[in-house]
Amino acid sequence: MAEVILLSRIQFAVTVIYHFLFVPLTLGLVVLVALMETRYARTGNELYRRMADYWGKLFTINFALGIVTGITMEFQFGTNWSEYSKFMGDIFGSPLAIEALLAFFLESTFIGVWLFGKERFPKLRALSMWMVAIGTNISALWIITANGFMQNPVGYTIQDGRIKLESFLQVVTNSYTWYMFFHTVLASYIVGAFFVLGVSAYHLLRKQHVEFYKKSFQFGLVMALVATLAVPLVGHFQGIHTAKVQPAKAAAFEAVWESGPNQPFTVFSIPDPANERNLLDWGKIPGVGSLMYTNSFSGYVTGLKDIPADQRPNVPAVFWSFRLMVGLGFLFLGLAWYGLYLWRKGRLLDSRRYLKLLLYSIPLPYVAINLGWVVTEMGRQPWIVYGLMKTSQAVSPIALGDILFSLTGLVVFYTSLIVADVYLLHKYAVRGPVDPPAEGSVKRGGKTPARAAQA
């Protein structure tokens, strides 16, 4: 049975990580394309038209391939986690049903209008992309609402061994959900912003379409500046809330073993769970640990030793994932604000090292956001629904060979999708924008003189 649980967890983790290689770029890039469409609608400047077309094509590739990965993820609740589905169906089904009925149809309808209504409905392009942006964010909200209940169950009763929905209002206003939602969406904006910055840097290094990519860079930089400042702020308050509702996860963030007030922050530590201590603690800063958990230098923090050993998460996995995620977050903050400095000094095009660094940084926000999910999901263990159901109780009575077969199939299928996504994004990103039309050959709204005459 232990092998079934382990393989089922690995399969779901693999599925989520593959899916989350598509989602953050979709959430971040769609907002930038909508802003470009809005600028074109207001100014009629063809540069914004070309920008929206170019970045919109990259968004569409990623969006179309990413949808498939989300569908297969939901099937696993029935195949690998049937006991969980029986226990949680009354709560878990509602947000996912709303997500499918509202967000998915909103996204699907308006992406169709944006793609195929370019000439027939040119004035609807900005509205269409904003509807897609709203749809993707609504989709994220309802999925995180379901996950938020698993992190902090509210608004329920238990009848006949199953969870029953008692207050839909409490479920949708779950504070844990809203901290997770804003943290996740803002982190996705960093992914989208650094994708635009990295691709723009590639072309600026080669002096290709300079005005086009300078303006694109400006859009990405503004989003990066806002998101890299907001993410640590939201993350700080999410951490404080986590310390209240999931003290074991919060203690694992910094490998805090002893409870007490005036906790220090340690610059470098190596957790040693077997001996309930840290093998190495270097660079202790008094009170800062308490400040991070309670907003007070003298605040009381619950340590791991006051939590039963069988209710603690994998401390090294949570600790190192959290540290690396935070370190990358500060790297993005530095890169964004240094970019603003170079822009204001008019030295951006001369800073080849900075542009190369941005190009090579494109994968790093993906790494950071997936580390965040490792912290969130592994930090909740051994619970699948915190305090109510353990992961070991949730798995299906399924044969080991069946899981190995489906896991192998998913890895092969998802890897092929990722390869296709990277290939197509690279191909069209490197190709660059379509050259501007000759003067007088195209009118605003995408109609050529001949088509305008026919109309």
Coordinates of C-alpha atoms in Angstrom, one line a residue:
M1 CA 0.0 0.0 0.0
A2 CA 2.9 2.3 0.8
E3 CA 4.1 2.0 -2.8
V4 CA 0.6 2.8 -4.2
I5 CA 0.5 6.0 -2.0
L6 CA 4.0 7.0 -3.0
L7 CA 3.4 6.5 -6.8
S8 CA 0.0 8.2 -6.7
R9 CA 1.6 11.2 -5.0
I10 CA 4.4 11.2 -7.6
Q11 CA 1.9 11.0 -10.4
F12 CA -0.1 13.9 -9.1
A13 CA 3.0 15.9 -8.4
V14 CA 4.3 15.3 -12.0
T15 CA 0.9 16.3 -13.4
V16 CA 0.7 19.5 -11.4
I17 CA 4.2 20.5 -12.2
Y18 CA 3.8 19.9 -15.9
H19 CA 0.4 21.8 -15.8
F20 CA 2.0 24.6 -13.9
L21 CA 4.7 25.1 -16.6
F22 CA 1.8 26.4 -18.9
V23 CA -0.5 28.2 -16.5
P24 CA 1.7 31.1 -15.1
L25 CA 2.7 32.3 -18.6
T26 CA -0.9 32.2 -19.6
L27 CA -1.9 34.3 -16.6
G28 CA 0.9 36.8 -17.0
L29 CA 1.1 37.2 -20.8
V30 CA -2.7 37.6 -21.3
V31 CA -2.7 40.8 -19.2
L32 CA 0.1 42.3 -21.2
V33 CA -1.6 41.5 -24.6
A34 CA -4.8 43.0 -23.3
L35 CA -2.9 46.2 -22.3
M36 CA -1.3 46.3 -25.8
E37 CA -4.8 45.9 -27.4
T38 CA -6.1 48.7 -25.2
R39 CA -3.3 51.0 -26.2
Y40 CA -4.0 50.3 -29.9
A41 CA -7.7 51.0 -29.5
R42 CA -7.0 54.3 -27.8
T43 CA -4.1 55.6 -30.0
G44 CA -4.5 53.8 -33.4
N45 CA -0.7 53.4 -33.3
E46 CA 0.2 50.4 -35.5
L47 CA 3.1 49.5 -33.3
Y48 CA 0.7 48.4 -30.6
R49 CA -1.3 46.4 -33.2
R50 CA 1.8 44.5 -34.2
M51 CA 2.8 44.0 -30.5
A52 CA -0.6 42.6 -29.6
D53 CA -0.5 40.3 -32.6
Y54 CA 3.0 39.0 -31.9
W55 CA 2.7 38.5 -28.2
G56 CA -0.8 37.3 -28.6
K57 CA 0.4 34.5 -30.9
L58 CA 2.8 33.3 -28.3
F59 CA 0.1 33.5 -25.7
T60 CA -2.3 31.4 -27.9
I61 CA 0.3 28.7 -28.4
N62 CA 0.9 28.3 -24.7
F63 CA -2.8 28.6 -23.8
A64 CA -4.0 25.9 -26.3
L65 CA -1.3 23.4 -25.2
G66 CA -1.9 24.1 -21.5
I67 CA -5.6 23.3 -21.5
V68 CA -5.0 19.6 -22.2
T69 CA -2.8 19.2 -19.1
G70 CA -5.5 20.6 -16.8
I71 CA -8.1 18.2 -18.0
T72 CA -6.1 15.1 -17.3
M73 CA -5.2 16.4 -13.8
E74 CA -8.9 16.3 -12.8
F75 CA -9.4 12.7 -13.9
Q76 CA -6.9 11.6 -11.3
F77 CA -9.3 12.4 -8.5
G78 CA -11.4 9.5 -9.7
T79 CA -8.6 7.1 -10.7
N80 CA -6.0 7.5 -8.0
W81 CA -7.8 9.5 -5.2
S82 CA -11.3 7.9 -5.1
E83 CA -11.5 7.9 -1.2
Y84 CA -10.6 11.6 -1.2
S85 CA -13.3 12.3 -3.8
K86 CA -15.9 10.4 -1.7
F87 CA -14.9 12.4 1.4
M88 CA -14.6 15.8 -0.3
G89 CA -17.0 15.6 -3.3
D90 CA -19.6 17.9 -1.8
I91 CA -17.0 20.7 -1.3
F92 CA -14.5 20.0 -4.1
G93 CA -17.1 19.7 -6.8
S94 CA -18.7 23.1 -6.5
P95 CA -15.6 25.3 -7.2
L96 CA -14.5 23.1 -10.1
A97 CA -17.9 23.0 -11.6
I98 CA -18.1 26.8 -11.5
E99 CA -14.6 27.1 -12.9
A100 CA -15.6 24.9 -15.9
L101 CA -19.0 26.5 -16.5
L102 CA -17.9 30.2 -16.1
A103 CA -14.2 30.6 -16.6
F104 CA -13.6 28.0 -19.3
F105 CA -16.5 29.1 -21.5
L106 CA -15.5 32.8 -21.0
E107 CA -11.9 32.0 -22.1
S108 CA -13.0 29.7 -25.0
T109 CA -15.6 32.1 -26.4
F110 CA -13.5 35.3 -26.4
I111 CA -10.2 33.7 -27.5
G112 CA -12.2 32.6 -30.5
V113 CA -13.5 36.1 -31.1
W114 CA -10.0 37.5 -30.8
L115 CA -8.4 34.9 -33.1
F116 CA -11.0 34.7 -35.8
G117 CA -12.7 38.1 -35.6
K118 CA -9.7 40.2 -36.5
E119 CA -11.3 41.6 -39.6
R120 CA -14.9 41.1 -38.9
F121 CA -14.9 42.5 -35.3
P122 CA -11.8 44.6 -35.0
K123 CA -13.3 46.9 -32.3
L124 CA -13.9 43.9 -30.1
R125 CA -10.3 42.7 -29.9
A126 CA -9.3 44.7 -26.8
L127 CA -12.6 43.7 -25.1
S128 CA -12.1 40.0 -26.1
M129 CA -8.6 39.8 -24.7
W130 CA -9.7 41.4 -21.4
M131 CA -12.5 38.8 -21.2
V132 CA -9.9 36.1 -21.7
A133 CA -7.7 37.7 -19.0
I134 CA -10.7 37.8 -16.6
G135 CA -11.6 34.2 -17.5
T136 CA -8.1 32.9 -16.8
N137 CA -8.0 34.7 -13.4
I138 CA -11.5 33.5 -12.5
S139 CA -10.3 30.0 -13.4
A140 CA -7.3 30.4 -11.1
L141 CA -9.5 31.7 -8.3
W142 CA -11.9 28.7 -8.3
I143 CA -9.2 26.1 -8.4
I144 CA -7.4 27.8 -5.6
T145 CA -10.7 28.0 -3.7
A146 CA -10.8 24.2 -3.8
N147 CA -7.2 24.0 -2.7
G148 CA -7.7 26.6 0.0
F149 CA -10.3 24.4 1.7
M150 CA -7.7 21.6 1.7
Q151 CA -5.3 24.0 3.4
N152 CA -7.8 25.5 5.9
P153 CA -11.2 23.8 6.0
V154 CA -14.1 26.2 6.7
G155 CA -17.9 26.2 6.2
Y156 CA -18.5 22.5 6.6
T157 CA -20.0 19.7 8.7
I158 CA -19.2 16.0 8.7
Q159 CA -22.1 13.6 8.2
D160 CA -21.8 9.8 7.6
G161 CA -18.0 10.1 7.4
R162 CA -18.2 12.7 4.6
I163 CA -17.8 16.5 4.4
K164 CA -21.0 18.4 3.7
L165 CA -21.1 22.0 2.6
E166 CA -22.7 24.1 5.3
S167 CA -21.7 27.7 4.3
F168 CA -20.7 28.5 0.7
L169 CA -20.0 32.0 1.8
Q170 CA -17.4 30.9 4.3
V171 CA -15.7 28.6 1.6
V172 CA -15.4 31.5 -0.9
T173 CA -14.2 34.0 1.7
N174 CA -11.7 31.6 3.2
S175 CA -8.7 33.9 4.0
Y176 CA -6.2 31.2 3.1
T177 CA -7.6 31.1 -0.4
W178 CA -7.3 34.8 -1.0
Y179 CA -3.7 35.0 0.2
M180 CA -2.9 32.0 -2.1
F181 CA -4.7 33.5 -5.0
F182 CA -3.0 36.9 -4.9
H183 CA 0.4 35.3 -4.3
T184 CA 0.0 32.9 -7.2
V185 CA -1.4 35.4 -9.7
L186 CA 1.3 38.0 -8.9
A187 CA 4.0 35.3 -9.2
S188 CA 2.5 34.4 -12.6
Y189 CA 2.8 38.1 -13.6
I190 CA 6.5 37.8 -12.9
V191 CA 6.7 34.8 -15.2
G192 CA 4.9 36.7 -18.0
A193 CA 6.9 39.9 -17.4
F194 CA 10.3 38.0 -17.5
F195 CA 9.2 36.1 -20.6
V196 CA 8.6 39.4 -22.4
L197 CA 11.8 40.9 -21.0
G198 CA 13.9 37.9 -22.0
V199 CA 12.5 37.6 -25.5
S200 CA 12.9 41.4 -26.0
A201 CA 16.5 41.2 -24.7
Y202 CA 17.3 38.5 -27.3
H203 CA 16.3 40.8 -30.1
L204 CA 17.7 44.0 -28.6
L205 CA 21.1 42.2 -28.4
R206 CA 20.9 41.6 -32.1
K207 CA 19.6 45.2 -32.9
Q208 CA 16.5 43.7 -34.5
H209 CA 13.2 45.6 -34.6
V210 CA 14.6 47.9 -31.9
E211 CA 11.6 50.2 -31.5
F212 CA 9.2 47.3 -31.3
Y213 CA 11.2 45.4 -28.6
K214 CA 12.0 48.6 -26.6
K215 CA 8.3 49.3 -26.3
S216 CA 7.6 45.6 -25.5
F217 CA 10.4 45.7 -22.9
Q218 CA 8.7 48.8 -21.4
F219 CA 5.5 46.8 -20.9
G220 CA 7.3 43.9 -19.4
L221 CA 9.4 46.1 -17.1
V222 CA 6.3 47.9 -15.6
M223 CA 4.7 44.6 -14.8
A224 CA 7.9 43.2 -13.4
L225 CA 8.4 46.2 -11.1
V226 CA 4.9 46.0 -9.7
A227 CA 4.8 42.2 -9.3
T228 CA 8.3 41.8 -7.8
L229 CA 7.4 44.3 -5.1
A230 CA 3.9 42.9 -4.4
V231 CA 4.9 39.2 -4.3
P232 CA 7.1 39.4 -1.1
L233 CA 4.6 41.7 0.6
V234 CA 1.7 39.3 0.0
G235 CA 3.9 36.4 0.8
H236 CA 4.8 37.9 4.1
F237 CA 1.2 38.2 5.2
Q238 CA 0.5 34.7 3.8
G239 CA 3.3 33.4 6.0
I240 CA 1.9 35.0 9.1
H241 CA -1.5 33.5 8.3
T242 CA 0.0 30.1 7.7
A243 CA 1.7 30.3 11.1
K244 CA -1.8 30.6 12.7
V245 CA -3.6 27.8 10.7
Q246 CA -0.7 25.4 9.8
P247 CA 2.0 25.9 12.4
A248 CA 3.9 22.8 11.3
K249 CA 4.3 24.1 7.7
A250 CA 5.3 27.5 8.9
A251 CA 7.9 26.1 11.3
A252 CA 9.3 24.1 8.5
F253 CA 9.8 27.3 6.4
E254 CA 12.8 28.2 8.6
A255 CA 13.4 24.9 10.4
V256 CA 12.3 26.3 13.7
W257 CA 12.5 23.5 16.3
E258 CA 12.1 25.3 19.6
S259 CA 8.9 27.2 20.5
G260 CA 9.2 30.7 22.1
P261 CA 9.2 34.4 21.7
N262 CA 12.0 36.6 20.2
Q263 CA 12.9 34.0 17.5
P264 CA 16.0 34.9 15.5
F265 CA 16.3 34.6 11.7
T266 CA 19.2 32.4 10.7
V267 CA 21.0 33.4 7.4
F268 CA 22.2 29.8 6.8
S269 CA 21.0 26.6 8.3
I270 CA 21.1 22.9 7.6
P271 CA 18.0 21.0 9.1
D272 CA 18.6 17.7 10.8
P273 CA 15.1 16.2 11.3
A274 CA 16.5 12.9 12.7
N275 CA 17.9 14.7 15.8
E276 CA 15.2 17.5 15.9
R277 CA 17.8 20.3 15.4
N278 CA 19.7 22.1 12.8
L279 CA 23.1 20.7 11.9
L280 CA 24.4 24.2 11.3
D281 CA 23.1 27.7 12.2
W282 CA 25.1 30.6 10.9
G283 CA 24.3 34.3 11.1
K284 CA 21.5 34.7 13.6
I285 CA 19.6 38.0 13.6
P286 CA 17.7 38.5 16.9
G287 CA 13.9 39.0 16.7
V288 CA 13.7 38.9 12.9
G289 CA 12.3 35.3 12.9
S290 CA 9.4 36.4 15.1
L291 CA 8.8 39.4 12.9
M292 CA 8.5 37.2 9.9
Y293 CA 5.9 34.9 11.6
T294 CA 4.0 37.4 13.8
N295 CA 4.8 41.0 12.6
S296 CA 6.4 41.5 16.1
F297 CA 10.1 41.2 17.1
S298 CA 8.9 39.5 20.3
G299 CA 6.1 37.4 18.9
Y300 CA 5.7 33.7 20.0
V301 CA 6.5 31.1 17.3
T302 CA 5.5 27.4 17.6
G303 CA 8.4 25.1 17.0
L304 CA 8.4 21.7 15.4
K305 CA 9.2 19.9 18.7
D306 CA 5.8 20.9 20.0
I307 CA 4.1 19.2 17.0
P308 CA 3.8 15.4 17.0
A309 CA 6.4 13.8 14.8
D310 CA 3.8 12.0 12.7
Q311 CA 2.1 15.4 11.9
R312 CA 5.2 17.2 10.6
P313 CA 6.0 17.6 6.9
N314 CA 9.3 16.7 5.2
V315 CA 11.3 19.6 6.8
P316 CA 14.3 19.7 4.4
A317 CA 12.1 19.6 1.3
V318 CA 9.9 22.5 2.6
F319 CA 12.9 24.4 4.0
W320 CA 15.1 24.3 0.9
S321 CA 12.2 24.9 -1.5
F322 CA 11.2 28.0 0.6
R323 CA 14.7 29.4 0.8
L324 CA 15.4 28.9 -2.9
M325 CA 12.0 30.5 -3.9
V326 CA 12.6 33.5 -1.7
G327 CA 16.2 33.9 -3.0
L328 CA 14.9 33.8 -6.6
G329 CA 12.2 36.4 -5.7
F330 CA 14.9 38.8 -4.5
L331 CA 16.9 38.2 -7.7
F332 CA 13.8 39.1 -9.8
L333 CA 13.3 42.3 -7.7
G334 CA 16.9 43.3 -8.3
L335 CA 16.8 42.6 -12.0
A336 CA 13.6 44.6 -12.4
W337 CA 14.8 47.7 -10.5
Y338 CA 18.2 47.6 -12.2
G339 CA 16.4 47.5 -15.5
L340 CA 14.5 50.7 -14.5
Y341 CA 17.8 52.4 -13.6
L342 CA 19.3 51.5 -17.0
W343 CA 16.1 52.6 -18.8
R344 CA 16.0 56.0 -17.1
K345 CA 19.7 56.5 -17.8
G346 CA 19.3 55.6 -21.4
R347 CA 21.8 52.8 -21.1
L348 CA 19.6 49.8 -21.7
L349 CA 20.8 49.0 -25.2
D350 CA 24.5 49.3 -24.2
S351 CA 24.1 46.9 -21.3
R352 CA 24.7 43.7 -23.1
R353 CA 25.5 41.7 -19.8
Y354 CA 22.2 42.8 -18.4
L355 CA 20.3 41.9 -21.5
K356 CA 22.0 38.4 -21.6
L357 CA 21.2 37.9 -18.0
L358 CA 17.5 38.6 -18.7
L359 CA 17.6 36.2 -21.6
Y360 CA 19.0 33.4 -19.5
S361 CA 16.6 34.3 -16.7
I362 CA 13.5 33.2 -18.6
P363 CA 13.2 29.8 -16.9
L364 CA 13.9 31.0 -13.4
P365 CA 10.4 32.4 -12.5
Y366 CA 9.0 28.9 -13.6
V367 CA 11.4 27.3 -11.1
A368 CA 10.4 29.8 -8.3
I369 CA 6.6 29.4 -8.8
N370 CA 6.8 25.6 -8.8
L371 CA 9.0 25.7 -5.7
G372 CA 6.2 27.7 -4.1
W373 CA 3.8 24.8 -4.9
V374 CA 6.2 22.3 -3.4
V375 CA 6.2 24.4 -0.2
T376 CA 2.4 24.7 -0.2
E377 CA 1.6 21.0 -0.9
M378 CA 4.5 19.2 0.9
G379 CA 4.1 21.6 3.8
R380 CA 0.6 20.4 4.4
Q381 CA 1.6 16.7 4.7
P382 CA 0.8 14.3 6.1
W383 CA -2.7 15.8 5.6
I384 CA -4.5 15.9 2.3
V385 CA -7.3 17.9 3.9
Y386 CA -5.6 19.6 6.8
G387 CA -6.6 18.2 10.2
L388 CA -9.4 16.0 8.7
M389 CA -8.0 13.4 6.3
K390 CA -4.5 12.1 5.9
T391 CA -3.1 11.5 2.4
S392 CA -2.7 7.8 3.3
Q393 CA -6.5 7.5 3.7
A394 CA -7.3 9.2 0.4
V395 CA -5.8 6.9 -2.2
S396 CA -7.8 4.5 -4.4
P397 CA -7.5 0.7 -4.0
I398 CA -5.6 0.5 -7.3
A399 CA -3.0 -2.0 -8.6
L400 CA 0.6 -0.9 -8.6
G401 CA 1.0 -1.8 -12.2
D402 CA -1.9 0.4 -13.2
I403 CA -0.3 3.4 -11.6
L404 CA 3.1 2.7 -13.3
F405 CA 1.4 2.4 -16.7
S406 CA -0.6 5.6 -16.3
L407 CA 2.5 7.5 -14.8
T408 CA 4.7 6.4 -17.7
G409 CA 2.0 7.4 -20.2
L410 CA 1.5 10.8 -18.6
V411 CA 5.2 11.6 -18.5
V412 CA 5.6 10.7 -22.2
F413 CA 2.5 12.6 -23.2
Y414 CA 3.2 15.7 -21.1
T415 CA 6.9 15.8 -22.1
S416 CA 5.8 15.8 -25.7
L417 CA 3.5 18.7 -25.0
I418 CA 6.3 20.6 -23.3
V419 CA 8.7 20.0 -26.1
A420 CA 6.0 21.2 -28.6
D421 CA 5.3 24.3 -26.5
V422 CA 9.0 25.2 -26.2
Y423 CA 9.7 24.5 -29.9
L424 CA 6.7 26.7 -31.1
L425 CA 7.4 29.5 -28.6
H426 CA 11.1 29.6 -29.5
K427 CA 10.3 29.4 -33.3
Y428 CA 7.8 32.3 -33.3
A429 CA 9.6 34.4 -30.6
V430 CA 12.9 34.3 -32.6
R431 CA 11.1 35.0 -35.9
G432 CA 10.0 38.4 -34.6
P433 CA 7.0 40.5 -35.5
V434 CA 5.4 40.8 -38.9
D435 CA 6.9 43.8 -40.8
P436 CA 4.7 46.9 -40.7
P437 CA 2.5 47.3 -43.8
A438 CA 3.4 49.8 -46.4
E439 CA 2.0 53.3 -45.8
G440 CA -1.5 53.6 -47.1
S441 CA -2.0 49.9 -47.7
V442 CA -3.8 49.2 -44.4
K443 CA -6.4 51.3 -42.6
R444 CA -7.1 51.2 -38.9
G445 CA -9.3 48.2 -38.1
G446 CA -7.3 45.9 -40.3
K447 CA -9.1 46.6 -43.6
T448 CA -7.2 47.1 -46.8
P449 CA -8.4 49.8 -49.1
A450 CA -9.8 47.1 -51.4
R451 CA -11.7 45.5 -48.6
A452 CA -12.9 48.9 -47.3
A453 CA -14.2 49.7 -50.8
Q454 CA -16.1 46.4 -50.9
A455 CA -17.6 47.2 -47.6

